[in-house]
Amino acid sequence: MNAGQKSARRIAAGNGPISRDTVCVSCLHRLTHPSRRNASTGTALAESPSSPTQQPRHPNPPVTTAKAPRKAYQLLASPVLSRPPLLTRDLTSFEKAYYLYQKRLNERLALPFTRYFYYKKGTPGDAEWKRKIKVRKTPARDIGVYAAYGDEGWNDEVLVGDRTAERESVVEALLRDAEGKGIVDEEVVGDKDTEGLVVAGDAKVGEGQRRDLTKVEVERPVERVTEADRANNMRSLSRKMDRTLYLLVKNREGRWRFPQDRVHGRENLHQAAERILVQGFGIDMNTWIVGNHPIGHHQMNYTSGGAPAPRLAKISPNRLVSTSRDRPEYEQEEYGEKVFFMKGRMMTGQADIGKNEYGDSEFRWLVKEEVEEAVTGGYWKSVKDMLAER
Amino acid sequence: MALLQEVTSSFLRRFRAPPASLHRIWASQCRHASTEAVAQETDELEVSSFLQAEGPTQQAIERFDPAGVAKRRNRRLPPSRYQFRSPRYYRGPLHPHQPPRPSEPSSREFAPGPFSLPRLEQTYHDTLASDYMVLAYAHLPPGQTAFKKGDRLRRWEGDSPYFKNRPLRGPRGGDTLRLLRKPVTFRNVPQLQRVTVHTMSSDAINSGAALHVSGMVLQAITNVRAEAHEVKKSVAGFGVRAGMYLSLTCELKGEDMYHFLSKLVDVVMPKMKDWPGVKGSSGDFSGNIALGLKADEVALFPEVEVNYDMYPPKLIPGCHITIHTTATTDQDARLLLTQIGIPFFGKLVN
């Protein structure tokens, strides 16, 4: 016969000390150790074995209730929309020199290139390879003319001022190789009778040369420095492609800030940030708000002559927030502003200031240093740690 | 005696600190970018010949031509002038011939590299890591205590006196403990750690050439020499004997790993036909995700595609790719890989 839970509780409530003789082991456990899931009971348990005078220590102490009436602040959400860097950064001179040297050492240490694994004997590709390798002496195309296994293999270091490691030279070498030329111009072969020029009829002399019968058109890579960089067009997203660009607007007071607006109704910060981007710049921006919580905050108290000067604000419903339309326009005395910044990433599109509903006059995409110059000191202090270095 | 006193006093003067106000000393120790601060610092430096030495003259620079000097030399140099082999064995710290560091080119253990700054590594550090930190943050409002989990190892509960110091019991369901997940902060954002590419060919049971071809393919796509592994136990059903070399692995770290993953995500995955993505249940509960590529998909790598005809038909192998991350849960690893661009499909199992 099974006694069950209820009888166990009756025994626990009524009679004396409960033990294994009066209830089963599992009921005994449940009765003597109530659930630990509730934080308050957890602390109660911790208290009972120890002395009753010990206070439970909270990692986050609760906010003490204020005695004075609570002050209202204007609650604002502000999306910090950034276009992440689209290009890798330029290498430093040390990095360029280091990588070139390591590549040349690799040529010396790696096994020789197995030509016939890549080019079949007698094919035009094979002939092209033989022609090109004679000029550059090494299979690699970006380390200049260097014979790793030759007599001058020991001379692997370049002299100061050498441009082999520069990006422009590497790109030039690769393009020349793609066009079918050697990476450097070959010396013209001839004798003193022909004054160093190749004679057309002499087959022997002209063996190593080739004439450009067909010009191979190779697409050049797009420049890293764009038109927007040269014109310093601060509204363009193609400017400073190796840096993060942040979207700032000039508000109706003439200050440069991240776009911001009041949080209406029962919307959360994520929703507010998305709405602000649409209401501020139109729908032609493909954006993503990262996470549901802010990455920073800024507080500004309304003061006049050092003393708090609360302002009366009229809060009207917003057409895009349905929960704000439940309540008609109302007034609230506000002691300042509390802005919460939400991280946003821009994929494609562009801002359209014509669609702005907040009275902002213009927008700019700025890097971190330019943001510092544009915004005021107190705002910059709140904002600077959110912005990426690159 | 007087001379000795003079020498001693001048000697001591150099070691005595110059009489300076505390403010000046503090100001000099602060790092400012202004030229005044720099001038102040250089004033306090000791006089040294290094600072006063001039570089080479323009004429010396123009005439510097080591290759030319070597070409014009008629006589043959003694071998000791151009040959050097670092010692093969370490004979202790007091031996006159010390082996150079492995990073020295003259060392026997020198491995050249790195050759570039990978784009994926830069993207991770500039963009992905900060986004990850924001996504993985769990907010605790002030006044609320964090949810206190039960003990991982359970105590023995009961009347019996033997329970008191008994070793703790494992969790319900089994004795294997999962890795603890530390909250993600700026110091421990999950990163890519290494990638293992593995292939096993059953053709290699009968022909040694199959294993060589697999090794060449792996070497081509990973830039790392493959390591062969022998079978540990004979299984008659598969026709396999212990000691046979049938499988190969490549361990990729650092630059090679980033280049391989970039190629995989940007070149190979878009070309794969009818590929839904990596299975959502993939993962070893410790933050390492694995995926497989078939033979046709391995042939899509640019290094294999360029000389596809050179490989014997049907001997290009498929492979397993295991991506090890510093995440401790599958969920965290999957978030990182999704940021990199790897799609997942199906039910996500943690």
XYZ file of C-alpha atoms in Angstrom:
740
model
C 0.000 0.000 0.000
C 1.324 3.369 -1.018
C 1.088 6.154 1.524
C 1.498 8.985 -1.032
C 2.433 12.652 -0.857
C -0.581 13.990 1.034
C -0.181 11.657 3.931
C 3.505 12.476 4.098
C 2.709 16.191 4.330
C 0.132 15.518 7.081
C 2.723 13.609 9.025
C 5.260 16.401 8.501
C 2.796 19.103 9.593
C 1.304 17.287 12.600
C 3.598 14.828 14.334
C 7.086 15.217 15.681
C 10.398 14.842 13.840
C 10.063 13.027 10.522
C 12.502 10.246 9.701
C 12.886 7.306 7.419
C 10.534 5.331 9.676
C 7.557 7.619 9.110
C 7.930 8.574 5.416
C 9.733 7.125 2.398
C 13.134 8.380 1.373
C 11.993 10.454 -1.630
C 9.215 12.215 0.296
C 11.589 12.820 3.163
C 14.033 14.480 0.759
C 11.331 16.636 -0.797
C 10.015 17.797 2.558
C 13.338 18.623 4.135
C 14.806 20.299 1.025
C 12.299 22.594 -0.667
C 12.993 23.598 -4.291
C 16.116 25.696 -4.832
C 14.770 27.263 -7.994
C 13.446 30.300 -6.163
C 16.221 32.719 -5.358
C 14.639 33.909 -2.112
C 14.302 30.380 -0.711
C 17.849 29.725 -1.793
C 19.044 32.523 0.406
C 16.726 31.351 3.166
C 18.384 27.927 3.032
C 21.799 29.470 3.129
C 20.804 31.467 6.181
C 19.365 28.668 8.289
C 22.517 26.600 8.880
C 24.584 29.712 9.525
C 24.026 32.302 12.220
C 20.782 34.281 11.955
C 22.647 37.588 12.050
C 24.357 37.000 8.666
C 22.953 39.125 5.842
C 22.558 37.527 2.391
C 24.987 39.107 -0.039
C 23.534 39.987 -3.430
C 25.881 40.500 -6.390
C 23.493 43.193 -7.684
C 21.982 44.999 -4.719
C 18.399 46.116 -5.386
C 17.836 49.758 -6.186
C 16.859 51.554 -3.030
C 13.464 53.174 -3.168
C 13.699 56.928 -3.288
C 11.896 58.931 -0.702
C 11.201 61.884 -3.023
C 8.768 61.554 -5.994
C 10.439 59.904 -9.020
C 11.797 62.165 -11.706
C 10.792 61.468 -15.252
C 13.399 61.520 -17.984
C 12.871 61.580 -21.711
C 13.645 58.045 -22.850
C 15.324 57.963 -26.257
C 16.610 55.210 -28.494
C 19.458 55.951 -30.902
C 20.651 53.519 -33.574
C 24.431 53.693 -34.114
C 24.372 52.552 -37.733
C 27.777 51.509 -39.042
C 29.063 50.308 -42.368
C 31.831 47.820 -41.475
C 35.126 48.018 -43.371
C 34.866 46.532 -46.871
C 38.601 46.346 -47.575
C 41.542 45.021 -45.616
C 43.841 47.618 -44.155
C 47.085 48.705 -45.782
C 50.103 46.802 -44.580
C 52.758 48.665 -42.642
C 56.232 48.904 -44.156
C 57.521 46.397 -41.608
C 54.803 43.909 -42.507
C 55.509 44.252 -46.231
C 59.234 43.730 -45.755
C 58.649 40.800 -43.410
C 56.212 38.999 -45.700
C 58.482 39.448 -48.730
C 61.450 38.028 -46.842
C 59.441 35.068 -45.557
C 58.159 34.316 -49.057
C 61.685 34.334 -50.441
C 62.876 32.031 -47.650
C 59.966 29.746 -48.458
C 61.156 29.549 -52.066
C 64.540 28.392 -50.811
C 63.146 25.769 -48.458
C 60.224 24.351 -50.449
C 60.761 21.558 -52.965
C 61.157 22.684 -56.581
C 57.993 23.316 -58.583
C 56.680 20.218 -60.360
C 55.991 21.655 -63.797
C 54.488 18.576 -65.416
C 51.883 18.190 -62.693
C 50.331 21.457 -63.830
C 51.264 21.774 -67.520
C 51.159 18.936 -70.012
C 54.270 18.575 -72.154
C 54.062 20.338 -75.498
C 50.950 22.381 -74.750
C 50.897 26.180 -75.207
C 50.541 26.536 -71.443
C 53.817 24.689 -70.989
C 55.564 26.904 -73.539
C 54.198 30.016 -71.848
C 55.436 28.766 -68.479
C 58.944 28.113 -69.788
C 59.061 31.576 -71.321
C 57.926 33.304 -68.159
C 60.107 31.325 -65.751
C 63.195 32.343 -67.718
C 62.464 35.965 -66.876
C 61.484 35.754 -63.257
C 63.513 32.617 -62.321
C 61.032 31.601 -59.615
C 57.516 30.113 -59.703
C 56.175 32.779 -57.313
C 54.897 35.910 -59.011
C 55.012 38.430 -56.187
C 58.628 38.310 -54.943
C 60.358 39.889 -57.915
C 63.189 38.278 -59.864
C 64.834 35.790 -57.522
C 66.439 32.404 -58.214
C 66.113 30.410 -55.014
C 68.107 27.401 -56.189
C 70.569 29.304 -58.337
C 74.023 30.644 -57.628
C 72.532 33.837 -56.210
C 70.077 32.106 -53.901
C 71.994 33.523 -50.932
C 71.040 37.060 -52.020
C 67.483 36.862 -50.733
C 67.312 40.221 -48.995
C 66.271 43.317 -50.909
C 68.022 46.662 -50.552
C 66.523 49.598 -48.684
C 64.060 51.478 -50.868
C 63.155 48.440 -52.953
C 59.614 48.553 -54.301
C 59.122 44.794 -54.788
C 57.016 44.421 -51.662
C 54.750 47.382 -52.419
C 51.183 46.592 -53.319
C 51.365 48.424 -56.638
C 54.366 46.376 -57.809
C 52.721 43.099 -56.818
C 49.499 43.997 -58.641
C 51.484 45.134 -61.687
C 53.469 41.869 -61.736
C 50.316 39.756 -61.486
C 48.584 41.696 -64.248
C 51.574 41.451 -66.550
C 51.693 37.730 -65.901
C 47.993 37.410 -66.703
C 48.512 39.362 -69.937
C 51.186 36.887 -70.982
C 54.231 39.097 -70.561
C 57.058 38.407 -68.152
C 56.931 40.328 -64.885
C 59.786 42.537 -66.029
C 60.703 43.731 -69.520
C 63.306 41.469 -71.077
C 66.513 42.800 -72.527
C 66.504 43.195 -76.287
C 68.847 40.697 -77.957
C 70.988 41.731 -80.858
C 74.602 42.372 -81.960
C 76.566 45.523 -82.669
C 75.812 45.373 -86.406
C 72.144 45.767 -85.834
C 72.806 48.295 -83.037
C 71.161 46.071 -80.508
C 67.935 45.620 -82.458
C 66.473 42.307 -83.455
C 66.758 41.447 -87.125
C 63.488 40.233 -88.589
C 64.916 37.513 -90.795
C 67.327 36.050 -88.277
C 65.414 33.182 -86.673
C 68.171 32.274 -84.242
C 68.415 35.760 -82.770
C 64.681 36.302 -82.436
C 64.055 32.974 -80.682
C 63.626 34.307 -77.186
C 61.468 37.256 -78.286
C 57.809 37.433 -79.061
C 55.696 39.940 -80.856
C 52.388 41.090 -79.436
C 50.095 39.539 -82.007
C 47.043 39.465 -79.821
C 46.581 41.788 -76.915
C 45.104 39.976 -73.928
C 42.735 42.308 -72.113
C 42.964 41.692 -68.383
C 40.527 43.503 -66.121
C 42.415 45.716 -63.708
C 41.330 45.602 -60.053
C 39.228 48.508 -58.807
C 41.189 51.171 -56.936
C 41.157 51.182 -53.160
C 40.975 54.960 -53.089
C 37.652 55.830 -54.698
C 36.231 58.989 -56.233
C 34.455 59.693 -52.945
C 37.807 59.644 -51.114
C 39.362 62.150 -53.490
C 36.388 64.489 -53.304
C 35.988 63.783 -49.562
C 32.271 63.314 -50.090
C 31.086 62.707 -46.519
C 27.680 61.463 -47.629
C 29.133 58.611 -49.671
C 29.399 55.015 -48.466
C 32.339 54.378 -50.793
C 34.621 56.671 -48.849
C 37.320 55.146 -46.590
C 36.528 51.559 -47.511
C 39.041 50.181 -45.021
C 37.407 51.915 -42.035
C 34.064 51.712 -40.221
C 31.699 54.547 -41.130
C 29.055 55.795 -38.693
C 25.847 57.585 -39.632
C 25.380 60.970 -37.997
C 22.718 63.607 -38.526
C 22.509 67.314 -37.893
C 19.405 67.766 -35.750
C 17.112 70.771 -35.716
C 19.269 72.434 -33.021
C 22.239 72.242 -35.401
C 24.124 69.579 -33.398
C 25.663 66.503 -34.948
C 24.303 63.402 -33.231
C 23.443 59.797 -33.943
C 19.807 59.674 -35.100
C 17.564 59.488 -32.058
C 13.936 59.641 -31.065
C 11.696 59.062 -28.092
C 10.547 55.517 -27.293
C 6.773 55.481 -27.788
C 4.098 53.287 -26.293
C 5.203 49.821 -25.334
C 7.841 49.334 -28.027
C 11.246 48.044 -26.981
C 14.606 49.544 -27.881
C 15.185 47.204 -30.821
C 11.866 48.132 -32.412
C 12.428 51.814 -31.678
C 15.834 51.722 -33.372
C 14.393 50.122 -36.518
C 11.537 52.622 -36.609
C 13.911 55.568 -36.206
C 15.972 54.409 -39.182
C 12.868 54.176 -41.347
C 11.387 57.457 -40.158
C 14.712 59.221 -40.398
C 16.092 57.949 -43.691
C 13.405 56.149 -45.656
C 13.068 52.462 -46.424
C 15.920 52.224 -48.929
C 18.417 50.989 -46.381
C 19.111 47.304 -45.744
C 20.053 47.305 -42.074
C 20.319 44.928 -39.144
C 20.044 45.935 -35.484
C 22.466 43.712 -33.535
C 21.041 42.243 -30.345
C 18.137 43.467 -28.231
C 19.986 45.587 -25.726
C 21.918 48.835 -25.941
C 25.682 49.163 -26.304
C 25.921 52.495 -24.515
C 24.005 55.302 -22.964
C 24.155 59.042 -22.547
C 22.408 61.172 -19.954
C 21.792 64.872 -20.239
C 20.055 66.778 -17.455
C 18.156 69.968 -18.163
C 19.743 72.690 -16.076
C 19.690 76.447 -16.011
C 22.454 78.087 -14.089
C 23.409 74.856 -12.341
C 19.929 74.151 -10.926
C 17.659 71.501 -12.452
C 15.171 73.022 -14.869
C 12.542 70.470 -15.858
C 10.795 70.924 -19.186
C 7.209 70.156 -20.005
C 7.049 67.784 -22.948
C 4.044 66.985 -25.100
C 4.094 63.339 -26.084
C 1.965 62.649 -29.145
C 1.284 59.178 -30.552
C 3.555 57.916 -33.323
C 1.951 56.632 -36.523
C 4.198 53.575 -36.667
C 3.778 52.490 -33.033
C 0.327 50.998 -32.500
C 0.634 50.835 -28.707
C 1.270 54.581 -28.527
C -2.059 55.296 -30.181
C -3.972 53.859 -27.228
C -3.296 57.027 -25.301
C -4.024 60.500 -26.702
C -1.474 63.288 -26.495
C -0.337 63.877 -22.924
C 2.136 66.039 -21.079
C 5.044 65.045 -18.875
C 7.555 67.035 -16.891
C 10.999 65.814 -17.784
C 14.229 66.473 -15.937
C 16.526 65.452 -18.759
C 17.267 62.946 -21.494
C 18.448 59.373 -21.318
C 19.615 58.059 -24.652
C 20.262 54.344 -25.179
C 22.395 53.461 -28.199
C 21.592 50.375 -30.254
C 24.191 48.825 -32.544
C 23.157 48.649 -36.182
C 24.927 47.318 -39.265
C 24.385 48.647 -42.747
C 24.486 46.210 -45.654
C 23.253 48.039 -48.746
C 21.324 51.160 -49.659
C 21.727 54.815 -48.796
C 20.114 57.296 -46.440
C 17.554 59.713 -47.879
C 17.341 62.875 -45.817
C 14.272 63.939 -47.812
C 12.236 61.314 -45.981
C 13.302 62.571 -42.566
C 10.458 63.191 -40.107
C 12.527 64.634 -37.255
C 13.616 67.890 -38.792
C 17.213 66.761 -39.345
C 18.863 68.845 -42.033
C 21.703 66.617 -43.269
C 23.478 63.318 -42.705
C 27.078 62.160 -42.920
C 28.983 58.895 -42.820
C 32.007 59.558 -40.593
C 34.952 57.605 -39.201
C 35.738 57.644 -35.484
C 38.101 60.660 -35.576
C 35.612 62.686 -37.597
C 32.837 61.817 -35.138
C 35.003 63.210 -32.345
C 35.391 66.481 -34.215
C 31.711 66.754 -35.040
C 30.060 66.040 -31.671
C 30.251 67.928 -28.378
C 32.510 66.903 -25.474
C 30.014 65.311 -23.078
C 28.343 63.330 -25.843
C 31.711 62.153 -27.154
C 32.656 60.826 -23.712
C 29.550 58.647 -23.668
C 29.988 57.516 -27.231
C 33.706 57.006 -27.830
C 34.005 53.531 -26.297
C 31.253 52.122 -28.505
C 33.012 52.986 -31.759
C 35.475 50.614 -33.437
C 39.064 51.669 -34.030
C 39.069 50.477 -37.574
C 94.477 61.357 -2.581
C 92.924 64.558 -3.899
C 92.735 63.009 -7.373
C 91.013 59.963 -5.971
C 88.514 62.203 -4.181
C 87.848 64.113 -7.419
C 87.308 60.945 -9.391
C 85.026 59.537 -6.740
C 82.962 62.721 -6.492
C 82.522 62.987 -10.304
C 81.621 59.305 -10.384
C 79.033 59.792 -7.646
C 77.605 62.884 -9.335
C 76.600 60.836 -12.367
C 74.665 58.439 -10.189
C 72.965 61.044 -8.022
C 69.554 62.065 -9.374
C 69.473 65.632 -10.742
C 67.707 67.975 -8.367
C 64.279 68.248 -9.931
C 60.834 68.927 -8.593
C 58.449 66.045 -8.168
C 56.122 67.571 -10.726
C 58.823 67.657 -13.367
C 59.695 64.007 -12.746
C 56.039 62.976 -12.985
C 55.501 65.048 -16.110
C 58.498 63.438 -17.742
C 57.156 59.981 -16.985
C 53.778 60.696 -18.566
C 53.550 59.844 -22.238
C 52.495 62.859 -24.243
C 52.576 63.264 -27.961
C 53.713 66.888 -27.816
C 57.206 67.776 -28.993
C 57.883 69.609 -25.736
C 57.398 66.430 -23.755
C 59.577 64.535 -26.237
C 62.311 67.153 -25.980
C 62.080 66.946 -22.205
C 62.490 63.188 -22.334
C 65.450 63.293 -24.680
C 67.135 65.855 -22.428
C 67.121 63.344 -19.633
C 68.628 60.574 -21.758
C 72.233 59.740 -21.238
C 74.681 60.745 -23.938
C 75.275 57.776 -26.212
C 77.226 57.229 -29.402
C 74.204 55.436 -30.911
C 72.168 58.626 -30.879
C 74.932 60.679 -32.389
C 76.036 58.253 -35.100
C 75.073 59.138 -38.669
C 73.730 56.702 -41.234
C 75.665 55.623 -44.334
C 76.558 58.313 -46.868
C 74.692 58.559 -50.180
C 77.811 57.376 -52.010
C 78.048 54.287 -49.791
C 74.376 53.538 -50.443
C 74.806 53.794 -54.219
C 77.901 51.647 -54.272
C 76.370 48.866 -52.124
C 76.003 45.849 -54.393
C 76.673 42.511 -52.674
C 75.686 40.478 -55.758
C 78.058 42.483 -57.939
C 80.936 42.028 -55.491
C 80.331 38.280 -55.491
C 80.259 38.160 -59.309
C 83.497 40.070 -59.683
C 85.366 37.889 -57.220
C 87.806 35.581 -58.995
C 88.987 33.447 -56.135
C 86.901 30.803 -54.441
C 85.895 31.473 -50.853
C 86.573 28.889 -48.133
C 83.380 26.938 -47.329
C 83.259 28.310 -43.782
C 82.536 31.776 -45.233
C 79.198 30.794 -46.723
C 78.221 27.502 -45.138
C 76.702 27.211 -41.733
C 74.813 24.343 -40.165
C 73.308 24.940 -36.757
C 74.160 22.242 -34.159
C 72.048 19.121 -34.459
C 71.928 18.331 -30.740
C 71.494 20.595 -27.750
C 74.501 20.088 -25.519
C 73.530 22.280 -22.583
C 73.551 25.995 -21.783
C 77.324 26.214 -21.299
C 78.328 24.755 -24.648
C 79.921 27.305 -27.007
C 77.652 26.306 -29.900
C 74.058 27.118 -28.995
C 71.234 26.167 -31.355
C 69.391 29.218 -32.689
C 65.705 29.868 -31.938
C 63.240 28.067 -34.227
C 62.213 31.449 -35.616
C 65.761 32.064 -36.924
C 66.171 31.221 -40.634
C 69.410 29.387 -39.852
C 67.671 27.005 -37.443
C 66.972 23.425 -38.490
C 63.393 23.816 -37.229
C 62.685 27.020 -39.131
C 59.306 27.085 -40.877
C 58.744 30.195 -43.024
C 55.633 32.249 -42.523
C 53.307 34.049 -42.161
C 53.115 35.367 -45.709
C 50.027 37.563 -45.470
C 47.432 39.045 -43.164
C 44.344 36.954 -43.923
C 41.151 38.812 -44.772
C 39.017 36.526 -42.597
C 41.220 37.148 -39.563
C 40.955 40.904 -40.024
C 37.194 40.718 -40.508
C 36.877 38.652 -37.349
C 38.835 41.097 -35.202
C 37.273 44.249 -36.669
C 33.659 43.268 -37.236
C 32.616 39.797 -36.115
C 34.058 39.761 -32.586
C 32.287 42.946 -31.462
C 28.981 41.828 -33.006
C 29.351 38.481 -31.227
C 29.893 40.173 -27.900
C 26.719 42.198 -28.331
C 24.680 39.169 -29.378
C 25.910 36.929 -26.571
C 25.426 39.441 -23.762
C 22.905 38.394 -21.105
C 21.604 41.348 -19.129
C 20.967 41.116 -15.369
C 18.793 44.025 -14.191
C 19.870 45.578 -10.894
C 18.014 44.069 -7.970
C 17.691 40.656 -9.552
C 19.936 37.769 -8.575
C 21.176 35.426 -11.236
C 19.398 32.103 -11.511
C 21.279 29.766 -9.208
C 21.752 26.381 -10.790
C 21.801 23.253 -8.735
C 25.101 21.651 -7.835
C 26.753 19.894 -10.744
C 27.840 17.039 -8.581
C 25.016 15.926 -6.338
C 25.354 15.135 -2.682
C 24.150 11.914 -1.127
C 21.036 12.845 0.856
C 19.612 10.807 3.666
C 19.853 9.626 7.241
C 22.733 7.254 6.768
C 25.931 8.425 8.461
C 27.968 6.933 5.617
C 26.691 9.672 3.282
C 28.660 12.384 4.991
C 32.006 12.302 3.171
C 31.068 10.009 0.329
C 32.350 11.155 -3.099
C 29.758 13.273 -4.891
C 27.479 11.761 -7.504
C 27.432 12.725 -11.197
C 24.492 14.500 -12.845
C 21.291 12.643 -13.651
C 21.339 10.805 -16.914
C 25.027 9.919 -16.969
C 28.412 10.639 -15.481
C 29.764 12.699 -18.356
C 29.984 16.387 -17.488
C 29.459 18.962 -20.245
C 31.879 21.876 -20.497
C 31.054 24.885 -18.332
C 30.037 27.908 -20.315
C 31.676 31.120 -19.178
C 29.851 34.353 -20.007
C 31.166 35.950 -23.191
C 33.152 39.138 -22.477
C 35.670 41.061 -24.535
C 38.350 38.696 -23.243
C 36.800 35.390 -24.248
C 34.878 35.848 -27.463
C 34.873 32.472 -29.259
C 37.530 32.299 -31.964
C 38.532 29.876 -34.663
C 41.248 27.672 -33.254
C 42.156 25.069 -35.881
C 40.707 23.058 -38.741
C 41.258 19.341 -39.317
C 40.752 17.939 -42.807
C 40.484 14.172 -42.853
C 40.036 11.643 -45.630
C 39.961 7.872 -45.730
C 40.103 5.929 -48.969
C 39.057 2.302 -49.127
C 40.701 2.133 -52.604
C 44.004 2.339 -50.754
C 43.462 -1.191 -49.435
C 44.361 -2.548 -52.859
C 46.341 0.250 -54.480
C 48.944 2.478 -52.851
C 48.431 5.089 -55.567
C 45.017 6.036 -54.173
C 46.556 7.204 -50.900
C 49.193 9.234 -52.751
C 46.530 10.936 -54.846
C 44.487 11.736 -51.713
C 47.610 13.175 -50.105
C 48.305 15.386 -53.122
C 44.750 16.658 -53.183
C 44.791 17.479 -49.465
C 48.146 19.171 -49.794
C 46.889 21.248 -52.697
C 43.754 22.487 -50.965
C 45.220 23.030 -47.489
C 48.870 24.039 -48.132
C 49.914 21.572 -45.416
C 51.656 18.221 -45.803
C 49.179 15.453 -44.968
C 49.915 12.925 -42.247
C 49.063 9.269 -42.850
C 47.482 7.097 -40.154
C 47.519 3.345 -39.855
C 44.575 1.157 -39.030
C 44.560 0.196 -35.352
C 42.490 -2.965 -35.448
C 41.828 -5.503 -38.178
C 38.196 -5.813 -39.303
C 37.588 -8.676 -41.702
C 34.213 -7.287 -42.817
C 35.856 -4.217 -44.368
C 38.843 -6.221 -45.612
C 41.151 -4.143 -43.469
C 44.231 -5.282 -41.529
C 45.951 -3.537 -38.645
C 48.935 -1.498 -39.802
C 47.511 -0.567 -43.218
C 47.800 3.131 -44.104
C 44.365 4.167 -45.253
C 43.614 7.649 -43.940
C 45.185 11.091 -43.978
C 44.710 14.216 -41.879
C 45.858 17.804 -42.207
C 45.925 20.165 -39.222
C 45.482 23.805 -40.176
C 46.301 26.645 -37.823
C 46.632 30.379 -38.202
C 47.091 31.762 -41.704
C 46.499 28.434 -43.480
C 43.275 27.918 -41.546
C 41.900 31.349 -42.438
C 42.782 30.979 -46.111
C 41.209 27.520 -46.267
C 37.972 28.649 -44.621
C 37.754 31.726 -46.869
C 38.085 29.499 -49.948
C 35.554 27.040 -48.567
C 32.934 29.667 -47.769
C 33.429 32.024 -50.718
C 34.383 29.701 -53.579
C 33.391 26.103 -52.866
C 30.104 26.397 -50.963
C 28.343 28.647 -53.491
C 29.241 26.192 -56.277
C 27.964 23.097 -54.476
C 24.884 21.711 -56.182
C 21.721 21.235 -54.087
C 23.593 21.696 -50.848
C 21.253 22.625 -47.991
C 24.002 23.561 -45.556
C 25.734 22.010 -42.565
C 23.438 19.802 -40.500
C 22.059 21.483 -37.404
C 22.864 18.466 -35.249
C 26.551 18.662 -36.158
C 28.683 19.300 -33.133
C 30.409 17.477 -30.297
C 28.795 19.517 -27.458
C 32.160 21.206 -26.957
C 32.056 23.849 -29.651
C 33.590 21.919 -32.570
C 31.516 21.616 -35.737
C 32.185 19.117 -38.531
C 30.988 18.914 -42.121
C 31.671 16.602 -45.029
C 32.491 17.214 -48.672
C 31.930 14.711 -51.429
C 34.500 14.003 -54.147
C 32.716 16.289 -56.642
C 32.713 19.085 -54.107
C 36.418 18.699 -53.300
C 37.077 19.075 -57.036
C 35.552 22.574 -56.833
C 38.531 23.906 -54.878
C 40.526 26.209 -57.202
C 43.764 24.295 -56.587
C 42.198 21.044 -57.779
C 40.107 22.576 -60.553
C 43.165 24.114 -62.228
C 44.725 20.750 -63.082
C 41.738 18.459 -62.688
C 42.850 16.299 -65.649
C 46.124 15.434 -63.964
C 44.409 13.418 -61.268
C 43.438 9.844 -62.115
C 39.690 9.556 -62.668
C 37.569 8.771 -59.590
C 40.563 9.003 -57.226
C 39.920 12.522 -55.937
C 38.605 11.829 -52.417
C 35.875 13.386 -50.353
C 36.807 14.676 -46.924
C 35.602 15.550 -43.430
C 36.309 19.057 -42.206
C 36.239 19.669 -38.444
C 36.304 23.287 -37.336
C 37.574 23.613 -33.764
C 36.624 26.819 -31.972
C 37.305 28.162 -28.508
C 33.553 28.095 -27.805
C 32.455 25.574 -25.162
C 28.946 24.930 -26.509
C 27.621 24.038 -29.947
C 25.318 27.035 -29.903
C 28.212 29.469 -29.516
C 30.248 27.708 -32.204
C 27.319 27.786 -34.600
C 26.812 31.497 -34.046
C 30.461 32.134 -34.881
C 30.327 30.010 -38.030
C 27.091 31.660 -39.139
C 28.844 35.009 -38.854
C 31.628 33.671 -41.062
C 29.068 32.557 -43.627
C 28.415 28.858 -43.142
C 24.668 28.046 -43.409
C 22.980 25.507 -41.153
C 19.758 23.631 -41.827
C 17.395 21.408 -39.879
C 16.888 21.199 -36.141
C 19.719 22.812 -34.201
C 20.795 20.367 -31.525
C 22.939 21.658 -28.672
